[in-house]
Amino acid sequence: MNANLMKNYVDYLVEEVDKTEFPKMMVYDSFKGYLEESVKNKFHENNFDLVMIPDGLTSICQPLNVAINKLFRDNLYKEWHLWIANGGAGETAAGNL
């Protein structure tokens, strides 16, 4: 991961994922690619609040990571299930889903 990839990720989040005006927050570790001013500026320009987990404390924050990941997985599964139940992408020419 580098600064350019992170800035592209911000563009992706803004263009493809976040279609709301709700507040946004990015929680990240202290990897140097995330800490470049150009990356921070890109997040701020797109109304993201940045929260950095200080170096060496990721393991202490693991319960937060688990809580966020579980919530994400649960919601992803729910959305996937609804998508499949509503026909999903249909079938291929070979009859595969």
mmCIF file of N, CA and C in Angstrom:
data_model
loop_
_atom_site.group_PDB
_atom_site.id
_atom_site.type_symbol
_atom_site.label_atom_id
_atom_site.label_comp_id
_atom_site.label_asym_id
_atom_site.label_seq_id
_atom_site.Cartn_x
_atom_site.Cartn_y
_atom_site.Cartn_z
ATOM 1 N N MET A 1 0.862 -1.173 0.000
ATOM 2 C CA MET A 1 0.000 0.000 0.000
ATOM 3 C C MET A 1 0.902 1.228 0.000
ATOM 4 N N ASN A 2 0.579 2.182 -0.850
ATOM 5 C CA ASN A 2 1.330 3.433 -0.864
ATOM 6 C C ASN A 2 0.347 4.605 -0.914
ATOM 7 N N ALA A 3 0.896 5.813 -0.908
ATOM 8 C CA ALA A 3 0.045 7.002 -0.844
ATOM 9 C C ALA A 3 -0.885 7.105 -2.050
ATOM 10 N N ASN A 4 -0.388 6.818 -3.240
ATOM 11 C CA ASN A 4 -1.246 6.918 -4.430
ATOM 12 C C ASN A 4 -2.396 5.925 -4.380
ATOM 13 N N LEU A 5 -2.125 4.725 -3.917
ATOM 14 C CA LEU A 5 -3.181 3.720 -3.797
ATOM 15 C C LEU A 5 -4.223 4.154 -2.771
ATOM 16 N N MET A 6 -3.774 4.748 -1.664
ATOM 17 C CA MET A 6 -4.724 5.239 -0.658
ATOM 18 C C MET A 6 -5.598 6.351 -1.231
ATOM 19 N N LYS A 7 -5.015 7.249 -2.009
ATOM 20 C CA LYS A 7 -5.809 8.330 -2.606
ATOM 21 C C LYS A 7 -6.815 7.770 -3.609
ATOM 22 N N ASN A 8 -6.411 6.762 -4.355
ATOM 23 C CA ASN A 8 -7.361 6.097 -5.260
ATOM 24 C C ASN A 8 -8.479 5.434 -4.470
ATOM 25 N N TYR A 9 -8.146 4.886 -3.300
ATOM 26 C CA TYR A 9 -9.152 4.258 -2.441
ATOM 27 C C TYR A 9 -10.163 5.294 -1.953
ATOM 28 N N VAL A 10 -9.692 6.479 -1.606
ATOM 29 C CA VAL A 10 -10.608 7.547 -1.192
ATOM 30 C C VAL A 10 -11.559 7.879 -2.340
ATOM 31 N N ASP A 11 -11.023 8.001 -3.552
ATOM 32 C CA ASP A 11 -11.877 8.268 -4.716
ATOM 33 C C ASP A 11 -12.929 7.177 -4.877
ATOM 34 N N TYR A 12 -12.508 5.929 -4.721
ATOM 35 C CA TYR A 12 -13.445 4.806 -4.829
ATOM 36 C C TYR A 12 -14.536 4.917 -3.770
ATOM 37 N N LEU A 13 -14.146 5.182 -2.531
ATOM 38 C CA LEU A 13 -15.137 5.292 -1.458
ATOM 39 C C LEU A 13 -16.148 6.385 -1.760
ATOM 40 N N VAL A 14 -15.673 7.511 -2.214
ATOM 41 C CA VAL A 14 -16.555 8.653 -2.480
ATOM 42 C C VAL A 14 -17.458 8.387 -3.679
ATOM 43 N N GLU A 15 -16.905 7.850 -4.754
ATOM 44 C CA GLU A 15 -17.666 7.672 -5.995
ATOM 45 C C GLU A 15 -18.567 6.448 -5.997
ATOM 46 N N GLU A 16 -18.113 5.365 -5.407
ATOM 47 C CA GLU A 16 -18.824 4.098 -5.545
ATOM 48 C C GLU A 16 -19.569 3.645 -4.297
ATOM 49 N N VAL A 17 -19.118 4.050 -3.143
ATOM 50 C CA VAL A 17 -19.675 3.495 -1.910
ATOM 51 C C VAL A 17 -20.534 4.499 -1.171
ATOM 52 N N ASP A 18 -19.987 5.652 -0.899
ATOM 53 C CA ASP A 18 -20.679 6.599 -0.027
ATOM 54 C C ASP A 18 -21.512 7.572 -0.837
ATOM 55 N N LYS A 19 -22.808 7.355 -0.863
ATOM 56 C CA LYS A 19 -23.724 8.249 -1.572
ATOM 57 C C LYS A 19 -24.546 9.066 -0.579
ATOM 58 N N THR A 20 -24.077 9.161 0.666
ATOM 59 C CA THR A 20 -24.835 9.840 1.713
ATOM 60 C C THR A 20 -24.080 11.068 2.203
ATOM 61 N N GLU A 21 -24.748 11.833 3.011
ATOM 62 C CA GLU A 21 -24.120 12.978 3.660
ATOM 63 C C GLU A 21 -23.768 12.666 5.109
ATOM 64 N N PHE A 22 -23.884 11.391 5.504
ATOM 65 C CA PHE A 22 -23.562 11.018 6.872
ATOM 66 C C PHE A 22 -22.086 11.263 7.146
ATOM 67 N N PRO A 23 -21.748 11.555 8.401
ATOM 68 C CA PRO A 23 -20.326 11.704 8.741
ATOM 69 C C PRO A 23 -19.571 10.409 8.439
ATOM 70 N N LYS A 24 -18.323 10.565 8.049
ATOM 71 C CA LYS A 24 -17.499 9.411 7.703
ATOM 72 C C LYS A 24 -16.244 9.431 8.562
ATOM 73 N N MET A 25 -15.786 8.246 8.936
ATOM 74 C CA MET A 25 -14.580 8.139 9.734
ATOM 75 C C MET A 25 -13.718 7.013 9.180
ATOM 76 N N MET A 26 -12.429 7.253 9.078
ATOM 77 C CA MET A 26 -11.474 6.237 8.656
ATOM 78 C C MET A 26 -10.557 5.957 9.839
ATOM 79 N N VAL A 27 -10.540 4.707 10.269
ATOM 80 C CA VAL A 27 -9.651 4.272 11.342
ATOM 81 C C VAL A 27 -8.520 3.503 10.686
ATOM 82 N N TYR A 28 -7.299 3.904 10.952
ATOM 83 C CA TYR A 28 -6.165 3.254 10.317
ATOM 84 C C TYR A 28 -4.990 3.169 11.279
ATOM 85 N N ASP A 29 -4.033 2.304 10.943
ATOM 86 C CA ASP A 29 -2.852 2.168 11.789
ATOM 87 C C ASP A 29 -1.798 3.184 11.353
ATOM 88 N N SER A 30 -0.613 3.072 11.910
ATOM 89 C CA SER A 30 0.408 4.096 11.677
ATOM 90 C C SER A 30 1.335 3.772 10.511
ATOM 91 N N PHE A 31 0.866 2.978 9.552
ATOM 92 C CA PHE A 31 1.663 2.692 8.359
ATOM 93 C C PHE A 31 2.014 4.002 7.664
ATOM 94 N N LYS A 32 3.283 4.156 7.291
ATOM 95 C CA LYS A 32 3.748 5.445 6.771
ATOM 96 C C LYS A 32 3.025 5.898 5.502
ATOM 97 N N GLY A 33 2.527 4.970 4.693
ATOM 98 C CA GLY A 33 1.799 5.350 3.489
ATOM 99 C C GLY A 33 0.498 6.080 3.787
ATOM 100 N N TYR A 34 -0.072 5.816 4.956
ATOM 101 C CA TYR A 34 -1.319 6.483 5.346
ATOM 102 C C TYR A 34 -1.055 7.869 5.928
ATOM 103 N N LEU A 35 0.173 8.094 6.384
ATOM 104 C CA LEU A 35 0.474 9.304 7.135
ATOM 105 C C LEU A 35 0.929 10.473 6.263
ATOM 106 N N GLU A 36 1.120 10.233 4.981
ATOM 107 C CA GLU A 36 1.557 11.320 4.105
ATOM 108 C C GLU A 36 0.490 12.414 4.061
ATOM 109 N N GLU A 37 0.952 13.647 4.027
ATOM 110 C CA GLU A 37 0.030 14.786 4.032
ATOM 111 C C GLU A 37 -0.947 14.733 2.862
ATOM 112 N N SER A 38 -0.493 14.257 1.708
ATOM 113 C CA SER A 38 -1.385 14.202 0.544
ATOM 114 C C SER A 38 -2.553 13.251 0.792
ATOM 115 N N VAL A 39 -2.301 12.166 1.526
ATOM 116 C CA VAL A 39 -3.368 11.210 1.850
ATOM 117 C C VAL A 39 -4.326 11.834 2.859
ATOM 118 N N LYS A 40 -3.773 12.442 3.905
ATOM 119 C CA LYS A 40 -4.619 13.095 4.911
ATOM 120 C C LYS A 40 -5.478 14.179 4.264
ATOM 121 N N ASN A 41 -4.863 14.974 3.394
ATOM 122 C CA ASN A 41 -5.610 16.042 2.715
ATOM 123 C C ASN A 41 -6.741 15.481 1.866
ATOM 124 N N LYS A 42 -6.483 14.379 1.185
ATOM 125 C CA LYS A 42 -7.508 13.754 0.334
ATOM 126 C C LYS A 42 -8.707 13.326 1.177
ATOM 127 N N PHE A 43 -8.442 12.718 2.329
ATOM 128 C CA PHE A 43 -9.538 12.333 3.219
ATOM 129 C C PHE A 43 -10.297 13.564 3.707
ATOM 130 N N HIS A 44 -9.576 14.589 4.153
ATOM 131 C CA HIS A 44 -10.231 15.794 4.670
ATOM 132 C C HIS A 44 -11.047 16.506 3.594
ATOM 133 N N GLU A 45 -10.534 16.550 2.363
ATOM 134 C CA GLU A 45 -11.267 17.175 1.252
ATOM 135 C C GLU A 45 -12.606 16.490 1.003
ATOM 136 N N ASN A 46 -12.684 15.216 1.368
ATOM 137 C CA ASN A 46 -13.909 14.442 1.145
ATOM 138 C C ASN A 46 -14.673 14.192 2.439
ATOM 139 N N ASN A 47 -14.425 15.040 3.434
ATOM 140 C CA ASN A 47 -15.173 15.052 4.700
ATOM 141 C C ASN A 47 -15.056 13.770 5.514
ATOM 142 N N PHE A 48 -13.880 13.187 5.544
ATOM 143 C CA PHE A 48 -13.613 12.047 6.409
ATOM 144 C C PHE A 48 -12.906 12.544 7.661
ATOM 145 N N ASP A 49 -13.332 12.060 8.821
ATOM 146 C CA ASP A 49 -12.564 12.258 10.044
ATOM 147 C C ASP A 49 -11.563 11.119 10.116
ATOM 148 N N LEU A 50 -10.318 11.443 10.419
ATOM 149 C CA LEU A 50 -9.273 10.429 10.489
ATOM 150 C C LEU A 50 -8.949 10.102 11.935
ATOM 151 N N VAL A 51 -8.842 8.821 12.218
ATOM 152 C CA VAL A 51 -8.472 8.350 13.549
ATOM 153 C C VAL A 51 -7.330 7.367 13.367
ATOM 154 N N MET A 52 -6.184 7.685 13.951
ATOM 155 C CA MET A 52 -5.027 6.810 13.804
ATOM 156 C C MET A 52 -4.793 6.022 15.087
ATOM 157 N N ILE A 53 -4.597 4.724 14.933
ATOM 158 C CA ILE A 53 -4.193 3.881 16.051
ATOM 159 C C ILE A 53 -2.684 4.048 16.173
ATOM 160 N N PRO A 54 -2.193 4.543 17.304
ATOM 161 C CA PRO A 54 -0.754 4.773 17.447
ATOM 162 C C PRO A 54 0.063 3.498 17.267
ATOM 163 N N ASP A 55 1.290 3.684 16.818
ATOM 164 C CA ASP A 55 2.212 2.587 16.575
ATOM 165 C C ASP A 55 2.324 1.691 17.807
ATOM 166 N N GLY A 56 2.200 0.392 17.603
ATOM 167 C CA GLY A 56 2.345 -0.582 18.679
ATOM 168 C C GLY A 56 1.078 -0.862 19.464
ATOM 169 N N LEU A 57 -0.016 -0.191 19.149
ATOM 170 C CA LEU A 57 -1.246 -0.366 19.931
ATOM 171 C C LEU A 57 -2.345 -1.123 19.190
ATOM 172 N N THR A 58 -2.077 -1.578 17.979
ATOM 173 C CA THR A 58 -3.101 -2.286 17.211
ATOM 174 C C THR A 58 -3.614 -3.498 17.972
ATOM 175 N N SER A 59 -2.720 -4.251 18.609
ATOM 176 C CA SER A 59 -3.156 -5.452 19.337
ATOM 177 C C SER A 59 -4.040 -5.096 20.524
ATOM 178 N N ILE A 60 -3.796 -3.959 21.144
ATOM 179 C CA ILE A 60 -4.629 -3.528 22.270
ATOM 180 C C ILE A 60 -6.019 -3.134 21.773
ATOM 181 N N CYS A 61 -6.080 -2.627 20.563
ATOM 182 C CA CYS A 61 -7.358 -2.204 19.975
ATOM 183 C C CYS A 61 -8.067 -3.342 19.257
ATOM 184 N N GLN A 62 -7.580 -4.553 19.389
ATOM 185 C CA GLN A 62 -8.163 -5.694 18.679
ATOM 186 C C GLN A 62 -9.667 -5.840 18.923
ATOM 187 N N PRO A 63 -10.166 -5.657 20.149
ATOM 188 C CA PRO A 63 -11.626 -5.770 20.321
ATOM 189 C C PRO A 63 -12.399 -4.797 19.431
ATOM 190 N N LEU A 64 -11.874 -3.592 19.239
ATOM 191 C CA LEU A 64 -12.512 -2.640 18.334
ATOM 192 C C LEU A 64 -12.491 -3.185 16.912
ATOM 193 N N ASN A 65 -11.360 -3.740 16.511
ATOM 194 C CA ASN A 65 -11.227 -4.322 15.179
ATOM 195 C C ASN A 65 -12.239 -5.438 14.990
ATOM 196 N N VAL A 66 -12.363 -6.309 15.978
ATOM 197 C CA VAL A 66 -13.313 -7.420 15.892
ATOM 198 C C VAL A 66 -14.739 -6.885 15.810
ATOM 199 N N ALA A 67 -15.051 -5.892 16.616
ATOM 200 C CA ALA A 67 -16.410 -5.341 16.617
ATOM 201 C C ALA A 67 -16.744 -4.714 15.266
ATOM 202 N N ILE A 68 -15.817 -3.966 14.705
ATOM 203 C CA ILE A 68 -16.057 -3.331 13.407
ATOM 204 C C ILE A 68 -16.148 -4.387 12.315
ATOM 205 N N ASN A 69 -15.206 -5.327 12.317
ATOM 206 C CA ASN A 69 -15.219 -6.364 11.280
ATOM 207 C C ASN A 69 -16.466 -7.225 11.360
ATOM 208 N N LYS A 70 -16.907 -7.572 12.569
ATOM 209 C CA LYS A 70 -18.106 -8.401 12.711
ATOM 210 C C LYS A 70 -19.318 -7.661 12.170
ATOM 211 N N LEU A 71 -19.457 -6.404 12.522
ATOM 212 C CA LEU A 71 -20.573 -5.606 12.024
ATOM 213 C C LEU A 71 -20.537 -5.534 10.496
ATOM 214 N N PHE A 72 -19.352 -5.316 9.939
ATOM 215 C CA PHE A 72 -19.208 -5.268 8.487
ATOM 216 C C PHE A 72 -19.596 -6.596 7.855
ATOM 217 N N ARG A 73 -19.062 -7.706 8.380
ATOM 218 C CA ARG A 73 -19.363 -9.029 7.815
ATOM 219 C C ARG A 73 -20.850 -9.338 7.910
ATOM 220 N N ASP A 74 -21.453 -9.040 9.057
ATOM 221 C CA ASP A 74 -22.882 -9.311 9.224
ATOM 222 C C ASP A 74 -23.713 -8.538 8.202
ATOM 223 N N ASN A 75 -23.396 -7.260 8.017
ATOM 224 C CA ASN A 75 -24.143 -6.447 7.057
ATOM 225 C C ASN A 75 -23.855 -6.853 5.622
ATOM 226 N N LEU A 76 -22.621 -7.218 5.329
ATOM 227 C CA LEU A 76 -22.287 -7.695 3.990
ATOM 228 C C LEU A 76 -23.058 -8.967 3.675
ATOM 229 N N TYR A 77 -23.115 -9.896 4.618
ATOM 230 C CA TYR A 77 -23.854 -11.140 4.409
ATOM 231 C C TYR A 77 -25.335 -10.848 4.180
ATOM 232 N N LYS A 78 -25.889 -9.937 4.987
ATOM 233 C CA LYS A 78 -27.306 -9.595 4.835
ATOM 234 C C LYS A 78 -27.579 -9.025 3.442
ATOM 235 N N GLU A 79 -26.741 -8.094 2.993
ATOM 236 C CA GLU A 79 -26.918 -7.496 1.666
ATOM 237 C C GLU A 79 -26.727 -8.527 0.562
ATOM 238 N N TRP A 80 -25.741 -9.401 0.710
ATOM 239 C CA TRP A 80 -25.503 -10.450 -0.285
ATOM 240 C C TRP A 80 -26.707 -11.381 -0.355
ATOM 241 N N HIS A 81 -27.234 -11.759 0.810
ATOM 242 C CA HIS A 81 -28.389 -12.652 0.855
ATOM 243 C C HIS A 81 -29.593 -12.013 0.149
ATOM 244 N N LEU A 82 -29.845 -10.734 0.413
ATOM 245 C CA LEU A 82 -30.951 -10.040 -0.247
ATOM 246 C C LEU A 82 -30.729 -9.962 -1.756
ATOM 247 N N TRP A 83 -29.507 -9.710 -2.169
ATOM 248 C CA TRP A 83 -29.180 -9.630 -3.587
ATOM 249 C C TRP A 83 -29.429 -10.969 -4.271
ATOM 250 N N ILE A 84 -28.960 -12.059 -3.641
ATOM 251 C CA ILE A 84 -29.166 -13.397 -4.206
ATOM 252 C C ILE A 84 -30.655 -13.725 -4.233
ATOM 253 N N ALA A 85 -31.380 -13.415 -3.154
ATOM 254 C CA ALA A 85 -32.808 -13.716 -3.078
ATOM 255 C C ALA A 85 -33.598 -12.964 -4.151
ATOM 256 N N ASN A 86 -33.085 -11.813 -4.578
ATOM 257 C CA ASN A 86 -33.758 -11.021 -5.610
ATOM 258 C C ASN A 86 -33.221 -11.304 -7.010
ATOM 259 N N GLY A 87 -32.566 -12.420 -7.181
ATOM 260 C CA GLY A 87 -32.103 -12.813 -8.508
ATOM 261 C C GLY A 87 -30.629 -12.628 -8.754
ATOM 262 N N GLY A 88 -29.952 -11.877 -7.893
ATOM 263 C CA GLY A 88 -28.515 -11.677 -8.048
ATOM 264 C C GLY A 88 -28.155 -11.234 -9.445
ATOM 265 N N ALA A 89 -27.079 -11.782 -9.962
ATOM 266 C CA ALA A 89 -26.615 -11.434 -11.304
ATOM 267 C C ALA A 89 -27.200 -12.368 -12.349
ATOM 268 N N GLY A 90 -28.080 -13.264 -11.938
ATOM 269 C CA GLY A 90 -28.668 -14.210 -12.882
ATOM 270 C C GLY A 90 -27.735 -15.372 -13.151
ATOM 271 N N GLU A 91 -27.949 -16.035 -14.255
ATOM 272 C CA GLU A 91 -27.135 -17.193 -14.619
ATOM 273 C C GLU A 91 -26.294 -16.883 -15.845
ATOM 274 N N THR A 92 -25.156 -17.576 -15.930
ATOM 275 C CA THR A 92 -24.323 -17.467 -17.125
ATOM 276 C C THR A 92 -24.935 -18.316 -18.230
ATOM 277 N N ALA A 93 -24.361 -18.247 -19.421
ATOM 278 C CA ALA A 93 -24.845 -19.049 -20.544
ATOM 279 C C ALA A 93 -24.755 -20.539 -20.242
ATOM 280 N N ALA A 94 -23.801 -20.918 -19.381
ATOM 281 C CA ALA A 94 -23.629 -22.326 -19.012
ATOM 282 C C ALA A 94 -24.567 -22.742 -17.880
ATOM 283 N N GLY A 95 -25.360 -21.805 -17.362
ATOM 284 C CA GLY A 95 -26.296 -22.131 -16.294
ATOM 285 C C GLY A 95 -25.725 -21.980 -14.895
ATOM 286 N N ASN A 96 -24.535 -21.398 -14.772
ATOM 287 C CA ASN A 96 -23.927 -21.170 -13.455
ATOM 288 C C ASN A 96 -24.433 -19.861 -12.869
ATOM 289 N N LEU A 97 -24.406 -19.779 -11.544
ATOM 290 C CA LEU A 97 -24.793 -18.523 -10.889
ATOM 291 C C LEU A 97 -23.712 -17.496 -11.030
#
